[in-house]
């Protein structure tokens, strides 16, 4: 992390976990544990938990996010939710392009771009996920994959709108597997992505953008990962479902 240049952000991705009662209880447990956080704290919850989580987090330093949104404002898109609907609910953040969406639901770089632009237009802050498969890392094309995903996702996004984007580097092989990228691998990939942003938007924008690492980050490995210059926070899956574990990661990101 380099807190003199950019904001540290820890975001939980609850995925398809927690009903409303459980969501309320988890946020209530988290509130006192992260009230002194020296970083931004976000919980990205299932659509059905958004209202409950927002109310539970009201008046605290925890912000609520969704895990996807559609690019159209409205229309015949059964089961989809628009960015405007999230905004109207008072939800400020949305994850876009998570590898599970890419892997199981046909998400492509082009649709990621459409969602990103719609979310920005609606006034949301986007957590944009990019990252390579294991086979791609083994072919030494991690850089190419991350560059391509980042460039396509950001097509048509202005320098001003970039201020409302957080990038999460998430090597797919490290998500939910217990296999973490080494801190050097995470630092290197995050630094590379910052270079891609610099090529697109210039040095000041690249220095200012928050780039998280995600992939089996937990209470034990968080400090080491966050000590990397280019790792400005984390997108946390499994460990975000237990308040003490998530709070320990927030504490690691709160160090000066
Ligand atoms: C994620 O889903 O974004 C993630 C990083 O999951 P986990 O922490 O469980 O690997």
PDB file of C-alpha atoms and ligand atoms in Angstrom:
ATOM      1  CA  UNK A   1       0.000   0.000   0.000  1.00  0.00           C
ATOM      2  CA  UNK A   2       1.068   3.533  -0.524  1.00  0.00           C
ATOM      3  CA  UNK A   3      -1.381   5.539   1.523  1.00  0.00           C
ATOM      4  CA  UNK A   4       0.280   8.825   0.676  1.00  0.00           C
ATOM      5  CA  UNK A   5      -0.883   8.349  -2.927  1.00  0.00           C
ATOM      6  CA  UNK A   6      -4.174   6.434  -2.712  1.00  0.00           C
ATOM      7  CA  UNK A   7      -6.980   5.066  -0.582  1.00  0.00           C
ATOM      8  CA  UNK A   8      -6.832   1.586   0.934  1.00  0.00           C
ATOM      9  CA  UNK A   9     -10.073  -0.319   0.429  1.00  0.00           C
ATOM     10  CA  UNK A  10     -11.110  -3.657   1.908  1.00  0.00           C
ATOM     11  CA  UNK A  11     -14.232  -5.118   0.338  1.00  0.00           C
ATOM     12  CA  UNK A  12     -16.015  -8.327   1.214  1.00  0.00           C
ATOM     13  CA  UNK A  13     -17.668 -10.349  -1.532  1.00  0.00           C
ATOM     14  CA  UNK A  14     -20.285 -12.444   0.218  1.00  0.00           C
ATOM     15  CA  UNK A  15     -21.203 -14.210  -3.049  1.00  0.00           C
ATOM     16  CA  UNK A  16     -24.430 -16.241  -2.669  1.00  0.00           C
ATOM     17  CA  UNK A  17     -24.231 -16.475   1.104  1.00  0.00           C
ATOM     18  CA  UNK A  18     -26.292 -15.170   4.037  1.00  0.00           C
ATOM     19  CA  UNK A  19     -30.026 -14.679   4.241  1.00  0.00           C
ATOM     20  CA  UNK A  20     -31.404 -11.407   5.604  1.00  0.00           C
ATOM     21  CA  UNK A  21     -31.270 -12.394   9.270  1.00  0.00           C
ATOM     22  CA  UNK A  22     -27.706 -13.636   8.857  1.00  0.00           C
ATOM     23  CA  UNK A  23     -26.727 -10.500   6.958  1.00  0.00           C
ATOM     24  CA  UNK A  24     -28.093  -8.297   9.728  1.00  0.00           C
ATOM     25  CA  UNK A  25     -26.229 -10.308  12.359  1.00  0.00           C
ATOM     26  CA  UNK A  26     -22.930 -10.272  10.440  1.00  0.00           C
ATOM     27  CA  UNK A  27     -23.025  -6.501   9.908  1.00  0.00           C
ATOM     28  CA  UNK A  28     -23.971  -5.943  13.552  1.00  0.00           C
ATOM     29  CA  UNK A  29     -20.984  -8.058  14.644  1.00  0.00           C
ATOM     30  CA  UNK A  30     -18.693  -6.229  12.255  1.00  0.00           C
ATOM     31  CA  UNK A  31     -19.682  -2.674  13.176  1.00  0.00           C
ATOM     32  CA  UNK A  32     -17.741  -2.370  16.465  1.00  0.00           C
ATOM     33  CA  UNK A  33     -14.803  -4.364  15.112  1.00  0.00           C
ATOM     34  CA  UNK A  34     -14.128  -1.972  12.214  1.00  0.00           C
ATOM     35  CA  UNK A  35     -15.382   1.330  13.610  1.00  0.00           C
ATOM     36  CA  UNK A  36     -11.819   2.693  13.892  1.00  0.00           C
ATOM     37  CA  UNK A  37     -10.747   1.471  10.455  1.00  0.00           C
ATOM     38  CA  UNK A  38      -8.057   3.439   8.673  1.00  0.00           C
ATOM     39  CA  UNK A  39      -9.313   2.245   5.303  1.00  0.00           C
ATOM     40  CA  UNK A  40     -12.630   2.068   3.437  1.00  0.00           C
ATOM     41  CA  UNK A  41     -14.743  -0.945   4.389  1.00  0.00           C
ATOM     42  CA  UNK A  42     -17.328  -2.361   1.969  1.00  0.00           C
ATOM     43  CA  UNK A  43     -19.601  -5.411   2.105  1.00  0.00           C
ATOM     44  CA  UNK A  44     -20.880  -6.606  -1.288  1.00  0.00           C
ATOM     45  CA  UNK A  45     -23.926  -8.676  -0.501  1.00  0.00           C
ATOM     46  CA  UNK A  46     -26.553 -10.664  -2.464  1.00  0.00           C
ATOM     47  CA  UNK A  47     -29.288  -8.519  -4.051  1.00  0.00           C
ATOM     48  CA  UNK A  48     -31.838  -9.836  -1.559  1.00  0.00           C
ATOM     49  CA  UNK A  49     -29.710  -8.599   1.369  1.00  0.00           C
ATOM     50  CA  UNK A  50     -29.068  -5.090   0.059  1.00  0.00           C
ATOM     51  CA  UNK A  51     -31.852  -3.322   1.904  1.00  0.00           C
ATOM     52  CA  UNK A  52     -31.208  -5.171   5.164  1.00  0.00           C
ATOM     53  CA  UNK A  53     -27.455  -4.616   4.972  1.00  0.00           C
ATOM     54  CA  UNK A  54     -27.866  -0.949   4.102  1.00  0.00           C
ATOM     55  CA  UNK A  55     -30.099  -0.389   7.120  1.00  0.00           C
ATOM     56  CA  UNK A  56     -27.774  -2.358   9.412  1.00  0.00           C
ATOM     57  CA  UNK A  57     -24.798  -0.307   8.231  1.00  0.00           C
ATOM     58  CA  UNK A  58     -26.593   3.041   8.351  1.00  0.00           C
ATOM     59  CA  UNK A  59     -24.643   5.574  10.408  1.00  0.00           C
ATOM     60  CA  UNK A  60     -21.506   3.401  10.478  1.00  0.00           C
ATOM     61  CA  UNK A  61     -18.342   3.440   8.386  1.00  0.00           C
ATOM     62  CA  UNK A  62     -19.375   0.259   6.518  1.00  0.00           C
ATOM     63  CA  UNK A  63     -20.527   0.810   2.946  1.00  0.00           C
ATOM     64  CA  UNK A  64     -22.680  -1.620   1.005  1.00  0.00           C
ATOM     65  CA  UNK A  65     -22.194  -2.914  -2.512  1.00  0.00           C
ATOM     66  CA  UNK A  66     -23.871  -5.259  -4.988  1.00  0.00           C
ATOM     67  CA  UNK A  67     -22.145  -8.008  -6.949  1.00  0.00           C
ATOM     68  CA  UNK A  68     -23.329  -7.197 -10.472  1.00  0.00           C
ATOM     69  CA  UNK A  69     -25.603  -4.921 -12.473  1.00  0.00           C
ATOM     70  CA  UNK A  70     -27.008  -4.817 -15.990  1.00  0.00           C
ATOM     71  CA  UNK A  71     -26.084  -2.207 -18.570  1.00  0.00           C
ATOM     72  CA  UNK A  72     -29.593  -1.260 -19.657  1.00  0.00           C
ATOM     73  CA  UNK A  73     -31.626   1.238 -17.652  1.00  0.00           C
ATOM     74  CA  UNK A  74     -34.649  -1.067 -17.777  1.00  0.00           C
ATOM     75  CA  UNK A  75     -36.352  -3.468 -20.157  1.00  0.00           C
ATOM     76  CA  UNK A  76     -36.895  -7.119 -20.968  1.00  0.00           C
ATOM     77  CA  UNK A  77     -33.922  -8.596 -19.114  1.00  0.00           C
ATOM     78  CA  UNK A  78     -35.482 -11.159 -16.808  1.00  0.00           C
ATOM     79  CA  UNK A  79     -33.684 -11.534 -13.452  1.00  0.00           C
ATOM     80  CA  UNK A  80     -31.341  -8.623 -14.055  1.00  0.00           C
ATOM     81  CA  UNK A  81     -30.932  -5.500 -11.904  1.00  0.00           C
ATOM     82  CA  UNK A  82     -29.973  -2.107 -13.331  1.00  0.00           C
ATOM     83  CA  UNK A  83     -27.331   0.249 -11.999  1.00  0.00           C
ATOM     84  CA  UNK A  84     -30.054   2.872 -11.537  1.00  0.00           C
ATOM     85  CA  UNK A  85     -32.021   0.493  -9.305  1.00  0.00           C
ATOM     86  CA  UNK A  86     -28.970   0.088  -7.078  1.00  0.00           C
ATOM     87  CA  UNK A  87     -28.400   3.825  -6.969  1.00  0.00           C
ATOM     88  CA  UNK A  88     -32.033   4.439  -6.076  1.00  0.00           C
ATOM     89  CA  UNK A  89     -31.679   2.009  -3.143  1.00  0.00           C
ATOM     90  CA  UNK A  90     -28.722   3.969  -1.791  1.00  0.00           C
ATOM     91  CA  UNK A  91     -26.167   1.322  -2.765  1.00  0.00           C
ATOM     92  CA  UNK A  92     -22.913   3.076  -3.740  1.00  0.00           C
ATOM     93  CA  UNK A  93     -20.672   0.174  -4.905  1.00  0.00           C
ATOM     94  CA  UNK A  94     -20.926  -2.676  -7.385  1.00  0.00           C
ATOM     95  CA  UNK A  95     -18.537  -5.501  -8.295  1.00  0.00           C
ATOM     96  CA  UNK A  96     -18.268  -6.054 -12.050  1.00  0.00           C
ATOM     97  CA  UNK A  97     -16.492  -8.785 -14.005  1.00  0.00           C
ATOM     98  CA  UNK A  98     -15.923 -11.215 -11.155  1.00  0.00           C
ATOM     99  CA  UNK A  99     -14.311 -14.409 -12.445  1.00  0.00           C
ATOM    100  CA  UNK A 100     -17.304 -16.471 -11.283  1.00  0.00           C
ATOM    101  CA  UNK A 101     -19.501 -14.367 -13.595  1.00  0.00           C
ATOM    102  CA  UNK A 102     -16.984 -14.897 -16.404  1.00  0.00           C
ATOM    103  CA  UNK A 103     -16.670 -18.640 -15.666  1.00  0.00           C
ATOM    104  CA  UNK A 104     -20.298 -19.662 -15.019  1.00  0.00           C
ATOM    105  CA  UNK A 105     -22.483 -16.966 -16.587  1.00  0.00           C
ATOM    106  CA  UNK A 106     -20.858 -16.138 -19.909  1.00  0.00           C
ATOM    107  CA  UNK A 107     -19.550 -12.734 -18.869  1.00  0.00           C
ATOM    108  CA  UNK A 108     -17.237 -11.392 -21.565  1.00  0.00           C
ATOM    109  CA  UNK A 109     -14.879  -8.427 -21.615  1.00  0.00           C
ATOM    110  CA  UNK A 110     -17.333  -6.544 -23.822  1.00  0.00           C
ATOM    111  CA  UNK A 111     -20.259  -7.038 -21.420  1.00  0.00           C
ATOM    112  CA  UNK A 112     -18.001  -6.093 -18.514  1.00  0.00           C
ATOM    113  CA  UNK A 113     -17.328  -2.828 -20.332  1.00  0.00           C
ATOM    114  CA  UNK A 114     -21.039  -2.172 -20.862  1.00  0.00           C
ATOM    115  CA  UNK A 115     -21.787  -2.834 -17.189  1.00  0.00           C
ATOM    116  CA  UNK A 116     -18.880  -0.651 -16.043  1.00  0.00           C
ATOM    117  CA  UNK A 117     -20.055   2.274 -18.137  1.00  0.00           C
ATOM    118  CA  UNK A 118     -23.673   1.914 -17.034  1.00  0.00           C
ATOM    119  CA  UNK A 119     -22.649   1.760 -13.375  1.00  0.00           C
ATOM    120  CA  UNK A 120     -20.465   4.861 -13.716  1.00  0.00           C
ATOM    121  CA  UNK A 121     -23.226   6.710 -15.559  1.00  0.00           C
ATOM    122  CA  UNK A 122     -25.599   5.891 -12.701  1.00  0.00           C
ATOM    123  CA  UNK A 123     -23.128   7.329 -10.190  1.00  0.00           C
ATOM    124  CA  UNK A 124     -21.901   4.081  -8.664  1.00  0.00           C
ATOM    125  CA  UNK A 125     -18.326   3.198  -7.766  1.00  0.00           C
ATOM    126  CA  UNK A 126     -17.175   0.061  -9.560  1.00  0.00           C
ATOM    127  CA  UNK A 127     -14.941  -2.698  -8.258  1.00  0.00           C
ATOM    128  CA  UNK A 128     -13.657  -4.088 -11.559  1.00  0.00           C
ATOM    129  CA  UNK A 129     -12.221  -7.622 -11.385  1.00  0.00           C
ATOM    130  CA  UNK A 130      -9.479  -8.815 -13.711  1.00  0.00           C
ATOM    131  CA  UNK A 131      -7.172 -11.812 -13.515  1.00  0.00           C
ATOM    132  CA  UNK A 132      -5.723 -14.793 -15.289  1.00  0.00           C
ATOM    133  CA  UNK A 133      -6.514 -18.512 -15.254  1.00  0.00           C
ATOM    134  CA  UNK A 134      -3.877 -20.948 -14.007  1.00  0.00           C
ATOM    135  CA  UNK A 135      -3.209 -22.148 -17.571  1.00  0.00           C
ATOM    136  CA  UNK A 136      -2.596 -18.537 -18.634  1.00  0.00           C
ATOM    137  CA  UNK A 137      -0.133 -17.952 -15.791  1.00  0.00           C
ATOM    138  CA  UNK A 138       1.640 -21.152 -16.787  1.00  0.00           C
ATOM    139  CA  UNK A 139       1.899 -19.833 -20.351  1.00  0.00           C
ATOM    140  CA  UNK A 140       3.428 -16.623 -18.994  1.00  0.00           C
ATOM    141  CA  UNK A 141       0.612 -14.487 -20.394  1.00  0.00           C
ATOM    142  CA  UNK A 142      -0.652 -13.063 -17.082  1.00  0.00           C
ATOM    143  CA  UNK A 143       0.328  -9.554 -18.198  1.00  0.00           C
ATOM    144  CA  UNK A 144      -1.355  -9.844 -21.580  1.00  0.00           C
ATOM    145  CA  UNK A 145      -4.578 -11.177 -20.052  1.00  0.00           C
ATOM    146  CA  UNK A 146      -4.731  -8.494 -17.349  1.00  0.00           C
ATOM    147  CA  UNK A 147      -3.905  -5.774 -19.884  1.00  0.00           C
ATOM    148  CA  UNK A 148      -6.588  -6.972 -22.292  1.00  0.00           C
ATOM    149  CA  UNK A 149      -9.277  -7.295 -19.617  1.00  0.00           C
ATOM    150  CA  UNK A 150      -8.401  -3.888 -18.153  1.00  0.00           C
ATOM    151  CA  UNK A 151      -8.255  -2.095 -21.500  1.00  0.00           C
ATOM    152  CA  UNK A 152     -11.536  -3.517 -22.794  1.00  0.00           C
ATOM    153  CA  UNK A 153     -13.320  -2.910 -19.472  1.00  0.00           C
ATOM    154  CA  UNK A 154     -12.206   0.723 -19.471  1.00  0.00           C
ATOM    155  CA  UNK A 155     -12.982   1.472 -23.108  1.00  0.00           C
ATOM    156  CA  UNK A 156     -14.945   4.728 -23.260  1.00  0.00           C
ATOM    157  CA  UNK A 157     -14.329   5.531 -19.567  1.00  0.00           C
ATOM    158  CA  UNK A 158     -13.078   9.094 -19.122  1.00  0.00           C
ATOM    159  CA  UNK A 159     -10.192  10.083 -16.878  1.00  0.00           C
ATOM    160  CA  UNK A 160     -12.659  11.829 -14.621  1.00  0.00           C
ATOM    161  CA  UNK A 161     -14.897   8.750 -14.335  1.00  0.00           C
ATOM    162  CA  UNK A 162     -11.851   6.609 -13.550  1.00  0.00           C
ATOM    163  CA  UNK A 163     -11.895   8.190 -10.074  1.00  0.00           C
ATOM    164  CA  UNK A 164     -14.936   5.988  -9.413  1.00  0.00           C
ATOM    165  CA  UNK A 165     -13.165   2.762 -10.309  1.00  0.00           C
ATOM    166  CA  UNK A 166     -11.304   0.377  -8.054  1.00  0.00           C
ATOM    167  CA  UNK A 167      -9.527  -2.474  -9.818  1.00  0.00           C
ATOM    168  CA  UNK A 168      -9.268  -5.872  -8.116  1.00  0.00           C
ATOM    169  CA  UNK A 169      -6.535  -8.140  -9.429  1.00  0.00           C
ATOM    170  CA  UNK A 170      -7.862 -11.635  -8.797  1.00  0.00           C
ATOM    171  CA  UNK A 171      -5.882 -14.564 -10.179  1.00  0.00           C
ATOM    172  CA  UNK A 172      -8.635 -17.086 -10.867  1.00  0.00           C
ATOM    173  CA  UNK A 173      -6.541 -19.982  -9.552  1.00  0.00           C
ATOM    174  CA  UNK A 174      -6.383 -18.304  -6.128  1.00  0.00           C
ATOM    175  CA  UNK A 175     -10.107 -17.648  -5.676  1.00  0.00           C
ATOM    176  CA  UNK A 176     -11.767 -19.871  -3.123  1.00  0.00           C
ATOM    177  CA  UNK A 177      -8.962 -22.404  -3.441  1.00  0.00           C
ATOM    178  CA  UNK A 178      -6.910 -21.524  -0.381  1.00  0.00           C
ATOM    179  CA  UNK A 179      -3.999 -20.953  -2.804  1.00  0.00           C
ATOM    180  CA  UNK A 180      -2.839 -17.370  -2.408  1.00  0.00           C
ATOM    181  CA  UNK A 181      -0.603 -15.616  -4.885  1.00  0.00           C
ATOM    182  CA  UNK A 182       2.707 -14.903  -3.203  1.00  0.00           C
ATOM    183  CA  UNK A 183       3.035 -11.296  -2.125  1.00  0.00           C
ATOM    184  CA  UNK A 184       5.610 -10.850  -4.917  1.00  0.00           C
ATOM    185  CA  UNK A 185       3.213 -12.261  -7.548  1.00  0.00           C
ATOM    186  CA  UNK A 186       0.418 -10.010  -6.286  1.00  0.00           C
ATOM    187  CA  UNK A 187       2.686  -6.954  -6.141  1.00  0.00           C
ATOM    188  CA  UNK A 188       4.044  -7.623  -9.607  1.00  0.00           C
ATOM    189  CA  UNK A 189       0.623  -8.092 -11.235  1.00  0.00           C
ATOM    190  CA  UNK A 190      -0.846  -5.062  -9.458  1.00  0.00           C
ATOM    191  CA  UNK A 191       2.143  -2.965 -10.529  1.00  0.00           C
ATOM    192  CA  UNK A 192       1.709  -4.200 -14.082  1.00  0.00           C
ATOM    193  CA  UNK A 193      -1.986  -3.235 -14.090  1.00  0.00           C
ATOM    194  CA  UNK A 194      -1.056   0.206 -12.765  1.00  0.00           C
ATOM    195  CA  UNK A 195       1.277   0.505 -15.754  1.00  0.00           C
ATOM    196  CA  UNK A 196      -1.639  -0.317 -18.078  1.00  0.00           C
ATOM    197  CA  UNK A 197      -3.689   2.430 -16.417  1.00  0.00           C
ATOM    198  CA  UNK A 198      -0.747   4.811 -16.826  1.00  0.00           C
ATOM    199  CA  UNK A 199      -0.553   4.053 -20.548  1.00  0.00           C
ATOM    200  CA  UNK A 200      -4.258   4.819 -20.866  1.00  0.00           C
ATOM    201  CA  UNK A 201      -4.695   7.774 -18.514  1.00  0.00           C
ATOM    202  CA  UNK A 202      -1.266   9.063 -17.459  1.00  0.00           C
ATOM    203  CA  UNK A 203       0.842   8.867 -14.327  1.00  0.00           C
ATOM    204  CA  UNK A 204      -1.294  10.903 -11.935  1.00  0.00           C
ATOM    205  CA  UNK A 205      -4.381   8.771 -12.635  1.00  0.00           C
ATOM    206  CA  UNK A 206      -2.334   5.574 -12.319  1.00  0.00           C
ATOM    207  CA  UNK A 207      -0.872   6.681  -8.995  1.00  0.00           C
ATOM    208  CA  UNK A 208      -4.301   7.573  -7.662  1.00  0.00           C
ATOM    209  CA  UNK A 209      -6.232   4.423  -8.565  1.00  0.00           C
ATOM    210  CA  UNK A 210      -6.808   1.823  -5.855  1.00  0.00           C
ATOM    211  CA  UNK A 211      -5.794  -1.663  -7.006  1.00  0.00           C
ATOM    212  CA  UNK A 212      -6.799  -4.467  -4.676  1.00  0.00           C
ATOM    213  CA  UNK A 213      -5.614  -8.046  -4.560  1.00  0.00           C
ATOM    214  CA  UNK A 214      -8.183 -10.838  -4.231  1.00  0.00           C
ATOM    215  CA  UNK A 215      -7.705 -14.579  -3.903  1.00  0.00           C
ATOM    216  CA  UNK A 216      -7.733 -16.401  -0.582  1.00  0.00           C
ATOM    217  CA  UNK A 217      -6.639 -13.306   1.338  1.00  0.00           C
ATOM    218  CA  UNK A 218      -7.141 -13.985   5.026  1.00  0.00           C
ATOM    219  CA  UNK A 219      -6.268 -12.775   8.505  1.00  0.00           C
ATOM    220  CA  UNK A 220      -2.878 -14.521   8.350  1.00  0.00           C
ATOM    221  CA  UNK A 221      -1.569 -13.435   4.943  1.00  0.00           C
ATOM    222  CA  UNK A 222      -3.159  -9.966   4.689  1.00  0.00           C
ATOM    223  CA  UNK A 223      -0.282  -7.947   6.163  1.00  0.00           C
ATOM    224  CA  UNK A 224       2.311  -9.444   3.851  1.00  0.00           C
ATOM    225  CA  UNK A 225       0.165  -8.917   0.757  1.00  0.00           C
ATOM    226  CA  UNK A 226      -0.776  -5.381   1.773  1.00  0.00           C
ATOM    227  CA  UNK A 227       2.860  -4.509   2.397  1.00  0.00           C
ATOM    228  CA  UNK A 228       3.400  -4.602  -1.351  1.00  0.00           C
ATOM    229  CA  UNK A 229       3.666  -1.090  -2.812  1.00  0.00           C
ATOM    230  CA  UNK A 230       0.962  -1.685  -5.420  1.00  0.00           C
ATOM    231  CA  UNK A 231      -1.525  -3.693  -3.312  1.00  0.00           C
ATOM    232  CA  UNK A 232      -3.961  -1.073  -2.026  1.00  0.00           C
ATOM    233  CA  UNK A 233      -6.472  -3.332  -0.380  1.00  0.00           C
ATOM    234  CA  UNK A 234      -8.295  -6.585  -0.842  1.00  0.00           C
ATOM    235  CA  UNK A 235     -11.409  -8.138  -2.297  1.00  0.00           C
ATOM    236  CA  UNK A 236     -12.215 -10.885   0.153  1.00  0.00           C
ATOM    237  CA  UNK A 237     -14.513 -13.851  -0.411  1.00  0.00           C
ATOM    238  CA  UNK A 238     -14.490 -16.623   2.191  1.00  0.00           C
ATOM    239  CA  UNK A 239     -12.877 -14.605   4.976  1.00  0.00           C
ATOM    240  CA  UNK A 240     -15.482 -11.843   4.659  1.00  0.00           C
ATOM    241  CA  UNK A 241     -18.165 -14.185   6.007  1.00  0.00           C
ATOM    242  CA  UNK A 242     -16.625 -14.246   9.494  1.00  0.00           C
ATOM    243  CA  UNK A 243     -16.560 -10.884  11.246  1.00  0.00           C
ATOM    244  CA  UNK A 244     -13.331 -11.430  13.252  1.00  0.00           C
ATOM    245  CA  UNK A 245     -11.433 -12.618  10.146  1.00  0.00           C
ATOM    246  CA  UNK A 246     -12.683  -9.745   7.992  1.00  0.00           C
ATOM    247  CA  UNK A 247     -11.938  -7.270  10.793  1.00  0.00           C
ATOM    248  CA  UNK A 248      -8.376  -8.597  11.074  1.00  0.00           C
ATOM    249  CA  UNK A 249      -7.855  -7.862   7.358  1.00  0.00           C
ATOM    250  CA  UNK A 250      -9.321  -4.376   7.837  1.00  0.00           C
ATOM    251  CA  UNK A 251      -6.865  -3.910  10.720  1.00  0.00           C
ATOM    252  CA  UNK A 252      -3.965  -4.975   8.492  1.00  0.00           C
ATOM    253  CA  UNK A 253      -5.030  -2.385   5.906  1.00  0.00           C
ATOM    254  CA  UNK A 254      -5.437   0.280   8.598  1.00  0.00           C
ATOM    255  CA  UNK A 255      -1.733   0.394   9.419  1.00  0.00           C
ATOM    256  CA  UNK A 256      -0.148   3.694   8.386  1.00  0.00           C
TER     257      UNK A 256
HETATM  258  C1  LIG B   1     -13.511 -13.391  -4.373  1.00  0.00           C
HETATM  259  O1  LIG B   1     -14.533 -14.032  -4.506  1.00  0.00           O
HETATM  260  O2  LIG B   1     -13.410 -12.285  -4.926  1.00  0.00           O
HETATM  261  C2  LIG B   1     -12.416 -13.959  -3.578  1.00  0.00           C
HETATM  262  C3  LIG B   1     -11.276 -13.345  -3.558  1.00  0.00           C
HETATM  263  O3  LIG B   1     -12.710 -15.116  -2.898  1.00  0.00           O
HETATM  264  P1  LIG B   1     -11.760 -15.827  -1.802  1.00  0.00           P
HETATM  265  O4  LIG B   1     -11.244 -14.760  -0.887  1.00  0.00           O
HETATM  266  O5  LIG B   1     -12.651 -16.799  -1.110  1.00  0.00           O
HETATM  267  O6  LIG B   1     -10.650 -16.492  -2.553  1.00  0.00           O
END
